[in-house]
PDB file of C-alpha atoms in Angstrom:
ATOM      1  CA  MET A   1      49.228 129.657  97.257  1.00 52.00           C
ATOM      2  CA  LYS A   2      49.181 133.371  97.689  1.00 54.00           C
ATOM      3  CA  ARG A   3      46.193 134.840  98.804  1.00 58.00           C
ATOM      4  CA  SER A   4      46.075 137.368  95.476  1.00 61.00           C
ATOM      5  CA  SER A   5      45.729 133.669  93.327  1.00 68.00           C
ATOM      6  CA  VAL A   6      43.386 133.074  95.635  1.00 72.00           C
ATOM      7  CA  SER A   7      41.328 136.048  94.853  1.00 78.00           C
ATOM      8  CA  LEU A   8      42.273 135.757  90.846  1.00 82.00           C
ATOM      9  CA  THR A   9      40.373 132.650  90.945  1.00 82.00           C
ATOM     10  CA  PHE A  10      37.799 134.338  92.016  1.00 86.00           C
ATOM     11  CA  ASN A  11      37.877 137.018  90.077  1.00 89.00           C
ATOM     12  CA  ILE A  12      37.653 135.259  87.367  1.00 91.00           C
ATOM     13  CA  PHE A  13      34.202 133.352  89.197  1.00 91.00           C
ATOM     14  CA  LEU A  14      32.777 136.938  88.544  1.00 93.00           C
ATOM     15  CA  GLY A  15      34.398 138.171  85.578  1.00 94.00           C
ATOM     16  CA  ILE A  16      32.618 134.996  83.605  1.00 95.00           C
ATOM     17  CA  GLY A  17      29.256 135.145  86.110  1.00 95.00           C
ATOM     18  CA  LEU A  18      29.228 139.033  84.888  1.00 95.00           C
ATOM     19  CA  LEU A  19      29.448 138.342  80.927  1.00 96.00           C
ATOM     20  CA  MET A  20      27.108 135.278  81.366  1.00 96.00           C
ATOM     21  CA  VAL A  21      24.480 137.321  83.246  1.00 96.00           C
ATOM     22  CA  ALA A  22      25.356 140.203  80.549  1.00 96.00           C
ATOM     23  CA  GLY A  23      24.830 137.974  77.675  1.00 95.00           C
ATOM     24  CA  ALA A  24      22.047 136.539  79.031  1.00 95.00           C
ATOM     25  CA  SER A  25      20.393 140.128  79.290  1.00 96.00           C
ATOM     26  CA  VAL A  26      21.343 140.412  76.156  1.00 96.00           C
ATOM     27  CA  ILE A  27      18.879 137.073  74.712  1.00 93.00           C
ATOM     28  CA  TYR A  28      16.063 138.420  76.376  1.00 94.00           C
ATOM     29  CA  TYR A  29      16.153 141.552  74.781  1.00 95.00           C
ATOM     30  CA  ASN A  30      17.498 140.052  71.234  1.00 93.00           C
ATOM     31  CA  ILE A  31      14.188 137.705  71.610  1.00 92.00           C
ATOM     32  CA  ARG A  32      11.557 140.625  73.078  1.00 93.00           C
ATOM     33  CA  GLN A  33      12.792 143.114  70.021  1.00 94.00           C
ATOM     34  CA  PHE A  34      11.445 140.396  67.768  1.00 93.00           C
ATOM     35  CA  ASN A  35       8.698 139.100  69.038  1.00 93.00           C
ATOM     36  CA  ALA A  36       7.621 143.147  68.704  1.00 94.00           C
ATOM     37  CA  SER A  37       7.693 143.149  65.773  1.00 94.00           C
ATOM     38  CA  ALA A  38       6.600 139.724  64.652  1.00 96.00           C
ATOM     39  CA  VAL A  39       3.520 138.378  63.581  1.00 96.00           C
ATOM     40  CA  LYS A  40       1.922 135.754  65.790  1.00 95.00           C
ATOM     41  CA  THR A  41      -0.237 132.555  64.566  1.00 96.00           C
ATOM     42  CA  SER A  42      -0.243 129.109  64.785  1.00 96.00           C
ATOM     43  CA  GLY A  43       1.779 126.181  64.300  1.00 96.00           C
ATOM     44  CA  THR A  44       0.817 122.376  64.536  1.00 97.00           C
ATOM     45  CA  VAL A  45       4.087 119.854  65.216  1.00 96.00           C
ATOM     46  CA  VAL A  46       4.147 117.340  62.720  1.00 97.00           C
ATOM     47  CA  ASP A  47       7.451 115.900  64.052  1.00 96.00           C
ATOM     48  CA  LEU A  48      10.203 114.773  66.530  1.00 95.00           C
ATOM     49  CA  ILE A  49      13.410 115.370  65.603  1.00 93.00           C
ATOM     50  CA  ALA A  50      16.684 113.606  67.624  1.00 91.00           C
ATOM     51  CA  LYS A  51      19.138 115.506  68.464  1.00 87.00           C
ATOM     52  CA  GLY A  52      21.929 113.800  70.520  1.00 77.00           C
ATOM     53  CA  LYS A  53      20.508 110.454  71.789  1.00 78.00           C
ATOM     54  CA  ARG A  54      17.864 111.379  74.433  1.00 83.00           C
ATOM     55  CA  SER A  55      16.772 114.813  73.786  1.00 90.00           C
ATOM     56  CA  TYR A  56      13.831 115.813  70.940  1.00 92.00           C
ATOM     57  CA  ALA A  57      13.714 118.975  69.319  1.00 93.00           C
ATOM     58  CA  PRO A  58       9.573 119.351  67.309  1.00 95.00           C
ATOM     59  CA  VAL A  59       9.675 120.420  63.791  1.00 96.00           C
ATOM     60  CA  VAL A  60       6.635 122.896  63.260  1.00 97.00           C
ATOM     61  CA  THR A  61       4.825 123.391  60.611  1.00 97.00           C
ATOM     62  CA  TYR A  62       2.614 127.078  59.875  1.00 97.00           C
ATOM     63  CA  TYR A  63       1.094 129.687  56.959  1.00 96.00           C
ATOM     64  CA  ASP A  64       2.163 132.851  56.778  1.00 95.00           C
ATOM     65  CA  ASP A  65      -0.782 135.680  55.437  1.00 94.00           C
ATOM     66  CA  ALA A  66      -0.120 135.309  52.482  1.00 94.00           C
ATOM     67  CA  GLY A  67      -0.473 131.027  53.526  1.00 95.00           C
ATOM     68  CA  VAL A  68       2.838 130.666  52.300  1.00 96.00           C
ATOM     69  CA  LYS A  69       3.134 126.903  54.299  1.00 97.00           C
ATOM     70  CA  HIS A  70       6.720 127.030  56.677  1.00 97.00           C
ATOM     71  CA  ARG A  71       8.698 124.143  57.990  1.00 96.00           C
ATOM     72  CA  TYR A  72      10.713 124.939  61.507  1.00 96.00           C
ATOM     73  CA  ILE A  73      12.622 123.371  63.983  1.00 95.00           C
ATOM     74  CA  SER A  74      13.181 124.454  66.863  1.00 92.00           C
ATOM     75  CA  SER A  75      16.809 124.853  67.839  1.00 87.00           C
ATOM     76  CA  VAL A  76      16.005 123.838  71.742  1.00 86.00           C
ATOM     77  CA  SER A  77      15.492 119.998  72.336  1.00 88.00           C
ATOM     78  CA  SER A  78      14.075 117.599  75.659  1.00 88.00           C
ATOM     79  CA  ASN A  79      14.414 114.322  77.646  1.00 88.00           C
ATOM     80  CA  PRO A  80      10.836 114.333  77.796  1.00 89.00           C
ATOM     81  CA  ALA A  81      10.081 116.034  74.108  1.00 88.00           C
ATOM     82  CA  GLY A  82       8.353 118.874  75.072  1.00 89.00           C
ATOM     83  CA  TYR A  83       5.508 118.673  72.632  1.00 93.00           C
ATOM     84  CA  GLU A  84       4.030 115.733  71.174  1.00 94.00           C
ATOM     85  CA  ILE A  85       3.212 115.196  67.761  1.00 95.00           C
ATOM     86  CA  GLY A  86      -0.212 117.282  66.752  1.00 96.00           C
ATOM     87  CA  GLU A  87       0.090 119.815  68.653  1.00 95.00           C
ATOM     88  CA  ARG A  88      -0.681 123.251  68.308  1.00 96.00           C
ATOM     89  CA  VAL A  89       1.298 125.900  69.255  1.00 95.00           C
ATOM     90  CA  GLY A  90       2.129 130.200  69.209  1.00 95.00           C
ATOM     91  CA  MET A  91       4.486 130.950  65.786  1.00 96.00           C
ATOM     92  CA  TYR A  92       6.443 134.584  66.131  1.00 96.00           C
ATOM     93  CA  TYR A  93       7.802 134.726  62.744  1.00 96.00           C
ATOM     94  CA  ASP A  94       9.475 137.735  60.788  1.00 96.00           C
ATOM     95  CA  PRO A  95       7.255 139.772  58.125  1.00 95.00           C
ATOM     96  CA  LYS A  96      10.662 140.256  55.638  1.00 94.00           C
ATOM     97  CA  ASN A  97      11.601 137.042  56.293  1.00 95.00           C
ATOM     98  CA  PRO A  98       8.185 134.176  56.850  1.00 96.00           C
ATOM     99  CA  ASP A  99      10.881 131.342  57.631  1.00 95.00           C
ATOM    100  CA  ASP A 100      12.430 133.033  60.176  1.00 95.00           C
ATOM    101  CA  ALA A 101      10.620 132.452  63.108  1.00 95.00           C
ATOM    102  CA  THR A 102      10.008 130.906  66.911  1.00 94.00           C
ATOM    103  CA  ILE A 103       8.006 129.178  69.080  1.00 94.00           C
ATOM    104  CA  ALA A 104       5.649 131.166  71.680  1.00 92.00           C
ATOM    105  CA  GLY A 105       6.099 130.729  75.331  1.00 88.00           C
ATOM    106  CA  TRP A 106       8.293 130.204  78.088  1.00 87.00           C
ATOM    107  CA  ARG A 107      10.952 127.600  76.189  1.00 83.00           C
ATOM    108  CA  GLU A 108      11.697 130.474  73.605  1.00 84.00           C
ATOM    109  CA  TYR A 109      13.241 132.285  76.957  1.00 89.00           C
ATOM    110  CA  PHE A 110      15.185 128.852  77.752  1.00 86.00           C
ATOM    111  CA  GLY A 111      18.821 129.678  76.688  1.00 87.00           C
ATOM    112  CA  VAL A 112      18.130 132.745  79.350  1.00 93.00           C
ATOM    113  CA  ILE A 113      17.275 130.655  81.866  1.00 92.00           C
ATOM    114  CA  ILE A 114      20.441 128.648  81.598  1.00 92.00           C
ATOM    115  CA  VAL A 115      22.684 131.482  81.003  1.00 94.00           C
ATOM    116  CA  GLY A 116      21.460 133.582  83.139  1.00 95.00           C
ATOM    117  CA  GLY A 117      21.505 130.668  85.884  1.00 95.00           C
ATOM    118  CA  LEU A 118      24.455 129.542  85.348  1.00 96.00           C
ATOM    119  CA  GLY A 119      25.872 133.453  85.938  1.00 96.00           C
ATOM    120  CA  LEU A 120      24.052 134.990  88.593  1.00 95.00           C
ATOM    121  CA  VAL A 121      25.903 131.115  90.253  1.00 96.00           C
ATOM    122  CA  PHE A 122      29.222 132.026  89.114  1.00 94.00           C
ATOM    123  CA  SER A 123      28.487 136.191  90.430  1.00 95.00           C
ATOM    124  CA  LEU A 124      27.863 135.085  94.257  1.00 94.00           C
ATOM    125  CA  ILE A 125      30.504 132.864  93.856  1.00 90.00           C
ATOM    126  CA  GLY A 126      32.523 135.165  93.399  1.00 90.00           C
ATOM    127  CA  LEU A 127      31.245 138.066  95.068  1.00 91.00           C
ATOM    128  CA  GLY A 128      30.847 135.908  98.565  1.00 89.00           C
ATOM    129  CA  TYR A 129      34.585 135.413  98.441  1.00 83.00           C
ATOM    130  CA  TYR A 130      34.564 139.540  98.815  1.00 86.00           C
ATOM    131  CA  ILE A 131      31.912 139.642 101.394  1.00 87.00           C
ATOM    132  CA  VAL A 132      33.525 136.956 103.616  1.00 81.00           C
ATOM    133  CA  ARG A 133      36.755 139.267 103.739  1.00 78.00           C
ATOM    134  CA  LYS A 134      34.418 141.879 103.894  1.00 82.00           C
ATOM    135  CA  VAL A 135      32.805 140.717 107.376  1.00 80.00           C
ATOM    136  CA  GLY A 136      36.442 139.311 108.135  1.00 75.00           C
ATOM    137  CA  HIS A 137      38.359 142.205 108.363  1.00 79.00           C
ATOM    138  CA  SER A 138      35.417 144.933 110.175  1.00 85.00           C
ATOM    139  CA  ARG A 139      35.093 141.547 112.833  1.00 86.00           C
ATOM    140  CA  SER A 140      39.229 140.875 112.746  1.00 87.00           C
ATOM    141  CA  ASP A 141      39.057 145.380 113.458  1.00 88.00           C
ATOM    142  CA  GLN A 142      36.753 145.223 116.326  1.00 89.00           C
ATOM    143  CA  LEU A 143      38.535 142.941 118.226  1.00 92.00           C
ATOM    144  CA  LYS A 144      41.962 144.222 117.441  1.00 90.00           C
ATOM    145  CA  GLN A 145      40.708 147.813 118.567  1.00 90.00           C
ATOM    146  CA  SER A 146      38.610 146.655 121.555  1.00 90.00           C
ATOM    147  CA  GLY A 147      39.358 142.829 122.657  1.00 92.00           C
ATOM    148  CA  LEU A 148      42.180 140.927 124.927  1.00 93.00           C
ATOM    149  CA  LEU A 149      45.028 140.334 123.212  1.00 95.00           C
ATOM    150  CA  VAL A 150      46.382 137.350 124.863  1.00 95.00           C
ATOM    151  CA  GLN A 151      50.268 135.442 123.601  1.00 94.00           C
ATOM    152  CA  ALA A 152      48.470 131.965 122.849  1.00 95.00           C
ATOM    153  CA  ASP A 153      51.158 128.375 122.458  1.00 93.00           C
ATOM    154  CA  PHE A 154      51.566 127.356 119.478  1.00 92.00           C
ATOM    155  CA  ASP A 155      49.956 123.816 119.327  1.00 92.00           C
ATOM    156  CA  LEU A 156      49.922 122.205 114.917  1.00 92.00           C
ATOM    157  CA  VAL A 157      48.757 123.454 111.141  1.00 92.00           C
ATOM    158  CA  ASP A 158      45.625 122.098 110.496  1.00 93.00           C
ATOM    159  CA  THR A 159      44.275 121.970 107.070  1.00 92.00           C
ATOM    160  CA  ASN A 160      40.560 122.117 105.361  1.00 89.00           C
ATOM    161  CA  ARG A 161      39.776 118.860 103.608  1.00 86.00           C
ATOM    162  CA  PHE A 162      36.293 120.413 102.930  1.00 84.00           C
ATOM    163  CA  VAL A 163      37.152 123.551 101.554  1.00 80.00           C
ATOM    164  CA  HIS A 164      39.348 123.580  97.913  1.00 76.00           C
ATOM    165  CA  VAL A 165      40.162 126.403  95.394  1.00 75.00           C
ATOM    166  CA  ASN A 166      42.970 125.395  92.598  1.00 73.00           C
ATOM    167  CA  ASN A 167      43.086 121.929  93.790  1.00 77.00           C
ATOM    168  CA  ARG A 168      45.096 122.987  96.831  1.00 81.00           C
ATOM    169  CA  HIS A 169      43.492 123.329 100.695  1.00 87.00           C
ATOM    170  CA  PRO A 170      43.893 126.419 103.322  1.00 88.00           C
ATOM    171  CA  PHE A 171      45.609 125.682 106.193  1.00 92.00           C
ATOM    172  CA  PHE A 172      45.208 127.357 109.403  1.00 93.00           C
ATOM    173  CA  ILE A 173      46.588 127.222 113.026  1.00 94.00           C
ATOM    174  CA  ARG A 174      45.454 125.868 115.750  1.00 94.00           C
ATOM    175  CA  CYS A 175      46.817 127.312 119.563  1.00 94.00           C
ATOM    176  CA  HIS A 176      45.613 127.545 123.273  1.00 94.00           C
ATOM    177  CA  TRP A 177      46.005 129.551 126.054  1.00 95.00           C
ATOM    178  CA  LYS A 178      45.363 129.532 129.799  1.00 93.00           C
ATOM    179  CA  ASP A 179      43.266 131.497 130.942  1.00 90.00           C
ATOM    180  CA  PRO A 180      46.041 132.954 134.695  1.00 89.00           C
ATOM    181  CA  LEU A 181      42.357 133.603 136.604  1.00 85.00           C
ATOM    182  CA  THR A 182      40.972 130.784 135.720  1.00 86.00           C
ATOM    183  CA  GLY A 183      42.955 127.971 135.273  1.00 88.00           C
ATOM    184  CA  GLU A 184      40.521 127.409 132.373  1.00 91.00           C
ATOM    185  CA  SER A 185      41.933 126.520 128.664  1.00 93.00           C
ATOM    186  CA  ARG A 186      40.764 128.220 125.952  1.00 93.00           C
ATOM    187  CA  HIS A 187      41.396 126.623 122.532  1.00 95.00           C
ATOM    188  CA  PHE A 188      41.739 128.421 119.202  1.00 96.00           C
ATOM    189  CA  LYS A 189      41.566 127.924 115.288  1.00 93.00           C
ATOM    190  CA  SER A 190      43.140 131.585 113.120  1.00 92.00           C
ATOM    191  CA  GLY A 191      40.908 131.567 109.765  1.00 89.00           C
ATOM    192  CA  PHE A 192      42.399 129.991 106.287  1.00 87.00           C
ATOM    193  CA  ILE A 193      46.492 130.661 105.341  1.00 87.00           C
ATOM    194  CA  TRP A 194      46.875 129.986 101.228  1.00 83.00           C
ATOM    195  CA  SER A 195      50.619 129.040 102.296  1.00 85.00           C
ATOM    196  CA  ASP A 196      52.073 126.471 104.734  1.00 87.00           C
ATOM    197  CA  PRO A 197      52.386 128.530 107.000  1.00 89.00           C
ATOM    198  CA  THR A 198      55.160 125.661 109.316  1.00 88.00           C
ATOM    199  CA  PRO A 199      58.491 126.432 108.592  1.00 86.00           C
ATOM    200  CA  ALA A 200      58.113 130.135 110.464  1.00 83.00           C
ATOM    201  CA  ILE A 201      56.345 128.450 112.893  1.00 84.00           C
ATOM    202  CA  GLY A 202      59.323 127.745 116.055  1.00 77.00           C
ATOM    203  CA  PRO A 203      57.960 125.250 118.180  1.00 73.00           C
ATOM    204  CA  ASP A 204      57.978 128.459 121.412  1.00 80.00           C
ATOM    205  CA  LYS A 205      56.008 130.659 118.872  1.00 86.00           C
ATOM    206  CA  LYS A 206      53.327 132.458 120.242  1.00 91.00           C
ATOM    207  CA  ILE A 207      50.380 133.181 118.410  1.00 93.00           C
ATOM    208  CA  ASP A 208      48.843 136.760 119.987  1.00 94.00           C
ATOM    209  CA  VAL A 209      44.529 136.199 118.949  1.00 95.00           C
ATOM    210  CA  TYR A 210      42.265 139.168 120.141  1.00 96.00           C
ATOM    211  CA  ILE A 211      39.400 137.575 123.012  1.00 95.00           C
ATOM    212  CA  ASP A 212      36.221 139.728 123.322  1.00 93.00           C
ATOM    213  CA  ARG A 213      35.675 140.528 127.036  1.00 89.00           C
ATOM    214  CA  ASN A 214      31.655 140.067 126.738  1.00 89.00           C
ATOM    215  CA  ASN A 215      32.427 137.133 124.937  1.00 90.00           C
ATOM    216  CA  PRO A 216      35.540 134.067 125.410  1.00 87.00           C
ATOM    217  CA  ARG A 217      34.436 132.991 122.417  1.00 89.00           C
ATOM    218  CA  ARG A 218      34.601 135.666 119.683  1.00 92.00           C
ATOM    219  CA  TYR A 219      38.018 135.989 119.450  1.00 94.00           C
ATOM    220  CA  TYR A 220      40.538 136.727 115.841  1.00 94.00           C
ATOM    221  CA  VAL A 221      43.503 134.560 115.901  1.00 94.00           C
ATOM    222  CA  ASP A 222      46.364 137.400 114.247  1.00 93.00           C
ATOM    223  CA  ILE A 223      47.639 135.468 111.022  1.00 88.00           C
ATOM    224  CA  SER A 224      48.936 138.385 109.255  1.00 84.00           C
ATOM    225  CA  SER A 225      52.637 137.832 109.934  1.00 82.00           C
ATOM    226  CA  PHE A 226      51.995 134.091 107.835  1.00 78.00           C
ATOM    227  CA  GLU A 227      49.980 135.967 105.160  1.00 68.00           C
ATOM    228  CA  GLN A 228      51.651 136.149 101.942  1.00 53.00           C
ATOM    229  CA  GLN A 229      49.613 138.590 100.475  1.00 42.00           C
TER     230      GLN A 229
END
């Protein structure tokens, strides 16, 4: 899998998220506009209509300013039911069309909460990918400029089974280097590679690793030659 394919996946997440957030904003704006011009009154829950197998929507009757009785069936259902028969509720209705109404309260923003919440999650997933990439690039660039370059011996190509994009798991390289001054062996693993680099790595392949001179635990395994852009 090319990195461009991974980027496309997260771009889709980000695009869907932003569209959902925009949609939630439009729904919220329309509700506020309706309430601002609507007439507020009170109604009574007279029935609970089953929607699906275990979801119930309230049926409310209310009177307009002319004393005409109207019946409203909520488009929002829940389990358990959000209302009880006989319960008094606030209502907003359009004075020009009294049958056009909604129940007052936070439940009228249920669609905004669901759509906006999902949009926020999708957006954060998309943005998170680019934030992680930017932080990683900044760190690797810093180590390339000031770190100690060593030639590490290739060990193996491994797979991260805990991460997957489009049902594909990323690869990473394990390698090691023996410090000639201390005799200590240091083991490294690279960042993610979305195409198997095994064919490009020979048995005697050396891997460039940049090590922080002050903190050897901070390092960067250079995988630029194995990545497919």
